[in-house]
CSV table of C-alpha atoms in Angstrom, one decimal:
chain,number,residue,atom,x,y,z
A,265,MET,CA,0.0,0.0,0.0
A,266,ALA,CA,1.1,3.6,-0.5
A,267,GLN,CA,2.8,5.3,2.3
A,268,ALA,CA,1.4,8.3,4.1
A,269,ARG,CA,2.3,11.6,2.4
A,270,SER,CA,1.8,15.3,3.3
A,271,PHE,CA,-0.9,16.9,1.2
A,272,LEU,CA,0.8,20.3,1.2
A,273,ASN,CA,4.2,18.9,0.3
A,274,VAL,CA,2.6,17.0,-2.6
A,275,LEU,CA,0.8,20.1,-3.7
A,276,ALA,CA,3.8,22.3,-3.4
A,277,ALA,CA,5.9,19.9,-5.4
A,278,LEU,CA,3.4,19.2,-8.1
A,279,ALA,CA,1.6,22.6,-8.3
A,280,ALA,CA,-1.0,22.1,-11.0
A,281,VAL,CA,-0.8,18.3,-11.2
A,282,VAL,CA,-4.4,17.0,-11.2
A,283,CYS,CA,-4.1,13.9,-9.1
A,284,PHE,CA,-2.1,12.3,-6.3
A,285,PRO,CA,0.6,9.8,-7.1
A,286,GLY,CA,0.7,6.1,-7.1
A,287,ILE,CA,-1.5,4.0,-5.0
A,288,ALA,CA,-2.3,2.1,-8.2
A,289,SER,CA,1.3,1.3,-8.8
A,290,ALA,CA,1.8,-0.4,-5.4
A,291,ALA,CA,2.6,-4.1,-5.8
A,292,PRO,CA,-0.5,-6.2,-5.2
A,293,GLU,CA,-0.5,-8.2,-1.9
A,294,ASN,CA,-1.4,-11.8,-1.4
A,295,GLY,CA,-4.9,-12.5,-0.3
A,296,TRP,CA,-8.3,-11.1,-1.2
A,297,THR,CA,-7.8,-7.4,-1.7
A,298,LEU,CA,-10.6,-4.8,-1.8
A,299,CYS,CA,-9.9,-1.6,-3.6
A,300,ASN,CA,-12.1,1.5,-3.2
A,301,LYS,CA,-12.3,3.3,-6.6
A,302,THR,CA,-15.1,5.6,-5.4
A,303,SER,CA,-15.1,9.1,-3.9
A,304,TYR,CA,-16.6,7.9,-0.7
A,305,ILE,CA,-15.2,6.4,2.5
A,306,VAL,CA,-16.7,2.9,2.6
A,307,GLU,CA,-17.0,0.3,5.2
A,308,ALA,CA,-16.9,-3.3,3.9
A,309,ALA,CA,-18.3,-6.5,5.3
A,310,PHE,CA,-17.2,-9.8,3.7
A,311,GLY,CA,-18.2,-13.4,3.9
A,312,VAL,CA,-15.6,-16.2,3.7
A,313,PRO,CA,-16.6,-19.8,2.9
A,314,GLU,CA,-15.9,-22.4,5.7
A,315,GLU,CA,-16.5,-26.1,5.5
A,316,LYS,CA,-20.3,-26.0,6.0
A,317,ASP,CA,-21.0,-22.3,6.5
A,318,ILE,CA,-20.0,-18.7,5.8
A,319,THR,CA,-18.1,-16.6,8.3
A,320,VAL,CA,-19.0,-12.9,8.0
A,321,GLU,CA,-16.8,-10.1,9.2
A,322,GLY,CA,-17.0,-6.3,9.3
A,323,TRP,CA,-16.2,-3.5,9.1
A,324,LEU,CA,-13.1,-2.9,7.0
A,325,LYS,CA,-12.7,0.9,6.4
A,326,LEU,CA,-11.4,1.9,3.0
A,327,ARG,CA,-10.6,5.5,2.3
A,328,PRO,CA,-11.2,6.8,-1.3
A,329,GLY,CA,-8.5,5.3,-3.5
A,330,GLU,CA,-7.3,2.8,-0.9
A,331,CYS,CA,-6.8,-0.9,-1.1
A,332,LYS,CA,-6.7,-3.3,1.8
A,333,VAL,CA,-6.4,-7.1,2.2
A,334,ALA,CA,-9.7,-8.4,3.6
A,335,VAL,CA,-8.7,-12.1,3.7
A,336,ASN,CA,-5.2,-13.4,3.9
A,337,ALA,CA,-3.8,-16.1,1.6
A,338,PRO,CA,-4.1,-19.0,1.1
A,339,LEU,CA,-7.6,-18.4,-0.3
A,340,GLU,CA,-10.3,-21.0,-0.9
A,341,PRO,CA,-11.2,-21.0,-4.7
A,342,LYS,CA,-14.9,-20.6,-3.9
A,343,TYR,CA,-17.5,-17.9,-3.9
A,344,HIS,CA,-16.7,-15.2,-1.3
A,345,PHE,CA,-19.3,-12.4,-0.5
A,346,LEU,CA,-19.1,-8.7,-0.2
A,347,TYR,CA,-21.3,-5.8,1.1
A,348,ALA,CA,-20.2,-2.2,1.6
A,349,ARG,CA,-21.8,1.0,2.8
A,350,SER,CA,-20.7,4.6,2.7
A,351,SER,CA,-19.5,6.4,5.8
A,352,GLN,CA,-22.1,8.4,7.8
A,353,ALA,CA,-19.9,11.5,7.0
A,354,HIS,CA,-21.4,11.6,3.5
A,355,ARG,CA,-24.6,13.5,2.7
A,356,GLY,CA,-27.5,12.3,0.6
A,357,GLY,CA,-28.2,9.1,2.5
A,358,PRO,CA,-26.2,5.9,2.6
A,359,ARG,CA,-24.7,4.3,-0.6
A,360,GLU,CA,-24.5,0.6,-0.7
A,361,TRP,CA,-22.6,-2.0,-2.8
A,362,GLY,CA,-23.9,-5.5,-2.6
A,363,GLY,CA,-26.0,-8.2,-4.3
A,364,ARG,CA,-28.6,-10.8,-3.8
A,365,THR,CA,-27.1,-13.2,-1.2
A,366,GLU,CA,-28.6,-12.3,2.2
A,367,LEU,CA,-26.2,-12.5,5.1
A,368,CYS,CA,-26.4,-11.1,8.6
A,369,ILE,CA,-24.4,-8.1,9.8
A,370,ASP,CA,-24.2,-6.0,12.9
A,371,PRO,CA,-24.8,-2.4,11.7
A,372,THR,CA,-23.6,-0.8,15.0
A,373,GLY,CA,-20.0,-1.9,15.1
A,374,SER,CA,-17.2,-4.5,14.4
A,375,PHE,CA,-18.3,-8.1,14.3
A,376,THR,CA,-17.3,-11.6,13.3
A,377,LEU,CA,-20.0,-14.3,13.1
A,378,GLU,CA,-20.9,-17.6,11.6
A,379,ASN,CA,-24.0,-16.6,9.6
A,380,PRO,CA,-27.1,-17.7,11.6
A,381,PRO,CA,-30.3,-18.9,9.9
A,382,GLU,CA,-32.1,-15.8,11.1
A,383,CYS,CA,-30.7,-12.3,11.8
A,384,ALA,CA,-33.3,-10.5,13.9
A,385,PRO,CA,-33.5,-12.9,16.9
A,386,MET,CA,-29.8,-12.2,17.4
A,387,GLY,CA,-30.1,-8.5,17.1
A,388,LEU,CA,-28.6,-8.5,13.7
A,389,GLU,CA,-29.8,-7.2,10.3
A,390,ALA,CA,-29.8,-8.9,6.9
A,391,ARG,CA,-28.0,-7.3,3.9
A,392,GLY,CA,-27.7,-8.3,0.3
A,393,PHE,CA,-24.1,-9.4,-0.4
A,394,ARG,CA,-22.5,-9.7,-3.8
A,395,ALA,CA,-21.1,-13.1,-4.7
A,396,VAL,CA,-17.5,-12.9,-5.8
A,397,GLU,CA,-16.0,-16.0,-7.5
A,398,VAL,CA,-12.4,-16.3,-6.3
A,399,THR,CA,-10.4,-18.7,-8.5
A,400,SER,CA,-6.9,-18.2,-7.1
A,401,LYS,CA,-5.5,-19.5,-3.9
A,402,VAL,CA,-2.8,-16.7,-3.8
A,403,ARG,CA,-4.2,-13.3,-4.9
A,404,TRP,CA,-7.6,-11.8,-5.9
A,405,THR,CA,-8.7,-8.2,-6.2
A,406,THR,CA,-12.3,-6.8,-6.1
A,407,ASP,CA,-13.0,-3.2,-6.9
A,408,LEU,CA,-15.7,-1.0,-5.5
A,409,THR,CA,-16.7,1.5,-8.1
A,410,GLU,CA,-19.2,4.3,-8.9
A,411,ILE,CA,-20.6,5.7,-12.2
A,412,GLU,CA,-17.6,8.1,-12.7
A,413,ASN,CA,-15.3,5.1,-13.2
A,414,TYR,CA,-12.4,6.6,-11.3
A,415,ASP,CA,-9.0,4.9,-11.0
A,416,LEU,CA,-7.4,4.8,-7.6
A,417,ASP,CA,-5.6,8.1,-7.9
A,418,LYS,CA,-8.7,10.0,-9.2
A,419,ALA,CA,-10.9,8.4,-6.5
A,420,ARG,CA,-8.6,9.6,-3.8
A,421,SER,CA,-8.6,13.2,-5.2
A,422,ALA,CA,-12.4,13.2,-5.7
A,423,GLY,CA,-12.8,11.8,-2.2
A,424,LEU,CA,-10.8,14.6,-0.7
A,425,GLN,CA,-12.9,17.1,-2.7
A,426,ARG,CA,-16.2,15.5,-1.5
A,427,LEU,CA,-15.1,15.5,2.2
A,428,LEU,CA,-14.0,19.1,2.0
A,429,GLU,CA,-17.5,20.0,0.8
A,430,GLU,CA,-19.1,17.9,3.5
A,431,ALA,CA,-17.0,19.5,6.1
A,432,GLY,CA,-18.2,23.0,5.0
A,433,ILE,CA,-15.2,24.0,2.8
A,434,THR,CA,-15.9,24.9,-0.8
A,435,SER,CA,-13.4,23.2,-3.1
A,436,GLY,CA,-15.0,23.3,-6.5
A,437,ALA,CA,-16.3,20.4,-8.6
A,438,ILE,CA,-15.9,16.9,-7.4
A,439,ASP,CA,-14.1,15.5,-10.4
A,440,GLY,CA,-10.8,14.0,-9.2
A,441,ASN,CA,-8.8,16.9,-10.6
A,442,ILE,CA,-6.8,18.9,-8.0
A,443,GLY,CA,-6.8,22.5,-9.1
A,444,HIS,CA,-6.3,25.9,-7.5
A,445,ARG,CA,-9.7,25.9,-5.6
A,446,THR,CA,-9.0,22.5,-4.0
A,447,ARG,CA,-5.5,23.5,-3.0
A,448,VAL,CA,-6.9,26.7,-1.4
A,449,ALA,CA,-9.6,24.7,0.4
A,450,ILE,CA,-7.0,22.2,1.8
A,451,GLY,CA,-4.9,25.1,3.2
A,452,GLU,CA,-8.0,26.8,4.6
A,453,PHE,CA,-9.1,23.6,6.4
A,454,LEU,CA,-5.7,22.9,7.8
A,455,LYS,CA,-5.5,26.5,9.1
A,456,GLN,CA,-9.0,26.5,10.6
A,457,ASN,CA,-8.3,23.3,12.5
A,458,ASN,CA,-4.7,24.1,13.6
A,459,LEU,CA,-3.3,21.2,11.6
A,460,PRO,CA,0.4,21.2,10.6
A,461,ALA,CA,1.5,21.3,7.0
A,462,SER,CA,3.0,17.9,7.6
A,463,THR,CA,-0.4,16.3,8.1
A,464,SER,CA,-0.5,13.1,6.0
A,465,ASP,CA,-3.3,12.5,3.5
A,466,ASP,CA,-4.6,9.6,5.4
A,467,ASP,CA,-4.8,11.7,8.6
A,468,LEU,CA,-6.4,14.6,6.7
A,469,ILE,CA,-9.1,12.3,5.3
A,470,ASP,CA,-9.8,10.8,8.7
A,471,PHE,CA,-10.0,14.3,10.3
A,472,LEU,CA,-12.3,15.5,7.5
A,473,GLU,CA,-14.6,12.5,8.1
A,474,GLN,CA,-15.0,13.3,11.8
A,475,VAL,CA,-15.7,17.0,11.1
A,476,ALA,CA,-18.3,16.1,8.4
A,477,LYS,CA,-19.9,13.6,10.8
A,478,GLU,CA,-20.2,16.1,13.6
A,479,ARG,CA,-21.5,18.7,11.1
A,480,GLY,CA,-24.2,16.3,9.9
A,481,ARG,CA,-25.4,15.5,13.4
A,482,ASN,CA,-26.4,19.1,13.9
A,483,VAL,CA,-28.7,19.4,10.9
A,484,GLY,CA,-31.4,17.6,9.0
A,485,PHE,CA,-34.3,15.3,9.7
A,486,THR,CA,-33.7,12.1,11.8
A,487,LEU,CA,-36.3,9.3,12.4
A,488,CYS,CA,-36.0,7.1,15.5
A,489,ASN,CA,-37.8,3.9,16.6
A,490,ARG,CA,-38.6,3.8,20.3
A,491,THR,CA,-40.7,0.6,20.0
A,492,LYS,CA,-39.8,-3.1,20.2
A,493,ASN,CA,-40.8,-3.8,16.6
A,494,ARG,CA,-39.5,-2.9,13.1
A,495,ILE,CA,-40.9,0.2,11.5
A,496,TRP,CA,-41.1,1.1,7.8
A,497,SER,CA,-40.9,4.9,7.8
A,498,ALA,CA,-41.4,7.7,5.2
A,499,ILE,CA,-41.4,11.5,5.2
A,500,ALA,CA,-43.2,14.2,3.3
A,501,ARG,CA,-42.5,17.9,2.9
A,502,ARG,CA,-43.1,21.0,0.7
A,503,GLY,CA,-40.0,21.3,-1.5
A,504,ALA,CA,-38.9,24.0,-3.9
A,505,ASP,CA,-41.1,22.5,-6.6
A,506,GLY,CA,-44.1,21.5,-4.5
A,507,TRP,CA,-45.1,18.6,-2.3
A,508,GLU,CA,-42.9,15.5,-2.2
A,509,SER,CA,-42.8,12.2,-0.3
A,510,ARG,CA,-39.8,9.8,0.2
A,511,GLY,CA,-39.2,6.4,1.8
A,512,TRP,CA,-38.6,3.8,2.9
A,513,TRP,CA,-36.3,3.9,5.9
A,514,VAL,CA,-36.4,0.6,7.8
A,515,LEU,CA,-36.0,1.3,11.5
A,516,GLU,CA,-35.1,-1.6,13.7
A,517,ALA,CA,-36.1,-1.5,17.4
A,518,GLY,CA,-34.1,1.3,19.0
A,519,GLY,CA,-32.6,2.4,15.7
A,520,CYS,CA,-32.4,5.7,13.9
A,521,ALA,CA,-32.0,6.9,10.3
A,522,ARG,CA,-31.3,10.3,8.9
A,523,ALA,CA,-33.9,11.1,6.2
A,524,ILE,CA,-32.5,14.5,5.3
A,525,ASP,CA,-28.8,15.4,6.0
A,526,ARG,CA,-28.9,19.1,5.2
A,527,PRO,CA,-30.2,22.1,7.1
A,528,LEU,CA,-34.0,22.1,6.9
A,529,ARG,CA,-35.9,24.7,5.1
A,530,GLY,CA,-39.5,25.6,5.8
A,531,THR,CA,-41.7,24.4,8.7
A,532,GLU,CA,-44.0,21.8,7.2
A,533,TYR,CA,-42.8,18.2,7.6
A,534,TYR,CA,-44.8,15.0,7.9
A,535,VAL,CA,-44.0,11.3,8.8
A,536,TYR,CA,-45.6,8.0,8.0
A,537,GLY,CA,-44.9,4.7,9.8
A,538,GLU,CA,-45.9,1.0,9.4
A,539,MET,CA,-45.0,-1.0,12.4
A,540,GLU,CA,-44.7,-4.8,12.1
A,541,ASP,CA,-46.7,-6.6,14.8
A,542,GLY,CA,-46.4,-10.3,14.2
A,543,THR,CA,-48.0,-10.8,10.8
A,544,LYS,CA,-50.0,-7.6,11.0
A,545,ILE,CA,-49.2,-3.9,10.3
A,546,ARG,CA,-50.0,-1.0,12.6
A,547,THR,CA,-50.1,2.5,11.2
A,548,LEU,CA,-50.1,5.9,13.0
A,549,SER,CA,-53.3,6.6,14.8
A,550,LYS,CA,-53.3,10.4,14.6
A,551,ALA,CA,-52.5,10.8,10.9
A,552,SER,CA,-54.7,12.8,8.5
A,553,ASP,CA,-52.6,14.3,5.7
A,554,ALA,CA,-52.6,12.2,2.5
A,555,PHE,CA,-49.5,11.6,0.5
A,556,CYS,CA,-48.3,9.0,-2.0
A,557,VAL,CA,-46.1,6.0,-1.0
A,558,GLY,CA,-44.5,3.4,-3.2
A,559,HIS,CA,-44.2,-0.4,-2.8
A,560,ALA,CA,-40.4,-0.2,-2.9
A,561,LYS,CA,-38.0,2.7,-2.2
A,562,PHE,CA,-39.5,5.9,-3.6
A,563,ALA,CA,-39.3,9.6,-4.1
A,564,ILE,CA,-42.6,11.0,-5.4
A,565,ALA,CA,-43.4,14.5,-6.5
A,566,GLY,CA,-46.9,15.6,-5.8
A,567,ARG,CA,-49.6,14.2,-3.5
A,568,ASP,CA,-52.7,13.7,-5.7
A,569,GLN,CA,-54.0,10.8,-7.8
A,570,CYS,CA,-51.5,8.4,-6.3
A,571,GLU,CA,-53.2,5.2,-7.5
A,572,ALA,CA,-53.3,6.6,-11.1
A,573,SER,CA,-49.5,6.6,-11.0
A,574,ALA,CA,-49.3,3.1,-9.5
A,575,TYR,CA,-48.6,4.3,-6.0
A,576,ARG,CA,-51.0,4.2,-3.0
A,577,THR,CA,-52.3,6.9,-0.7
A,578,ALA,CA,-51.3,6.9,2.9
A,579,LEU,CA,-52.1,9.2,5.8
A,580,PHE,CA,-49.1,11.0,7.3
A,581,ALA,CA,-48.9,12.8,10.6
A,582,ALA,CA,-47.6,16.4,10.9
A,583,THR,CA,-44.4,16.9,12.9
A,584,PRO,CA,-43.5,19.7,15.2
A,585,PRO,CA,-41.6,22.5,13.4
A,586,PRO,CA,-37.8,22.2,13.1
A,587,THR,CA,-35.6,23.8,15.7
A,588,GLU,CA,-32.5,25.5,14.4
A,589,ARG,CA,-33.0,23.8,11.1
A,590,LYS,CA,-33.0,20.3,12.5
A,591,LEU,CA,-35.7,17.9,13.6
A,592,VAL,CA,-35.7,14.5,15.4
A,593,PHE,CA,-39.0,12.5,15.2
A,594,GLU,CA,-39.4,9.5,17.6
A,595,PHE,CA,-41.9,6.8,17.0
A,596,PHE,CA,-43.4,5.4,20.2
A,597,GLU,CA,-45.8,2.4,20.7
A,598,ARG,CA,-48.5,4.8,21.7
A,599,ASP,CA,-48.4,6.5,18.3
A,600,PHE,CA,-49.8,3.5,16.5
A,601,ALA,CA,-53.3,2.2,16.2
A,602,LYS,CA,-54.2,-1.3,17.3
A,603,ALA,CA,-53.2,-4.1,15.0
A,604,GLY,CA,-55.7,-4.4,12.1
A,605,GLY,CA,-56.1,-7.0,9.4
A,606,ASN,CA,-53.5,-5.9,6.9
A,607,ASP,CA,-50.4,-7.8,6.1
A,608,ARG,CA,-47.4,-6.0,4.7
């Protein structure tokens, strides 16, 4: 792997060079290596085949443009499994990389487990993993990518630009090209946080991640589940172009999800919840505002004639107005009507 370098030293030496040098040129290591060719910090979980089961482990943090060995050699020439999620530092909701093989994970912290037949009874959650056919016992590499199709160098540069923006420092376009605005933004961030010019790029990315996370906690719209059951949640609001509704956020018992990770504008916000109660579904008892919801993940403009657009109408409840451009809404057992006859 590439050694830590000083951002300012690199920038001073290369001036107008558009990307950082040589992670891609590092000699590949033995084992199953994961390479992050995205502009996001990602956390990876991976499944390794054993004699009769799959051992799942997480989380392996990969900075933009970074490669790490997930499984040491010798490798079993069999299908391995991979799921990854973006860091909570990034705005716009979580990004996920996965597939169709459902395995259990612990979303709250590091874990190693032999995949159980059911996740929920053990306090775990199911995620769709991508099956990766490993055919070498010595060395195998799997890339995590995004639509821009960055190489490792460009991914690292774009990741830096993205984190600067999310930490509140304007750095220009997120394109993987380090120009004057990005260099100025780096210098401004180092100065604001009393960081030395010798700060390595890895340390700078880690520091930016923490600043972006803290900044994100103080804004936006968060949904929390204070019941003992799973809740499927959605929100609605009046946006710049009119009414809109979005969902679903699956809230496990005691869990939270950030539906909007930017400072809130306006005062009218609404929530919808479907709580699983055995085989039945309970909805909010004091809900009277109609919006559209989808059968799968959705973002819907408008609130009229839902069924004509292959959606369905659901009754949302108004929230209290945001305070200092942020809002936390908590679902409690008392908020839901008694179980009816509907199955989800």
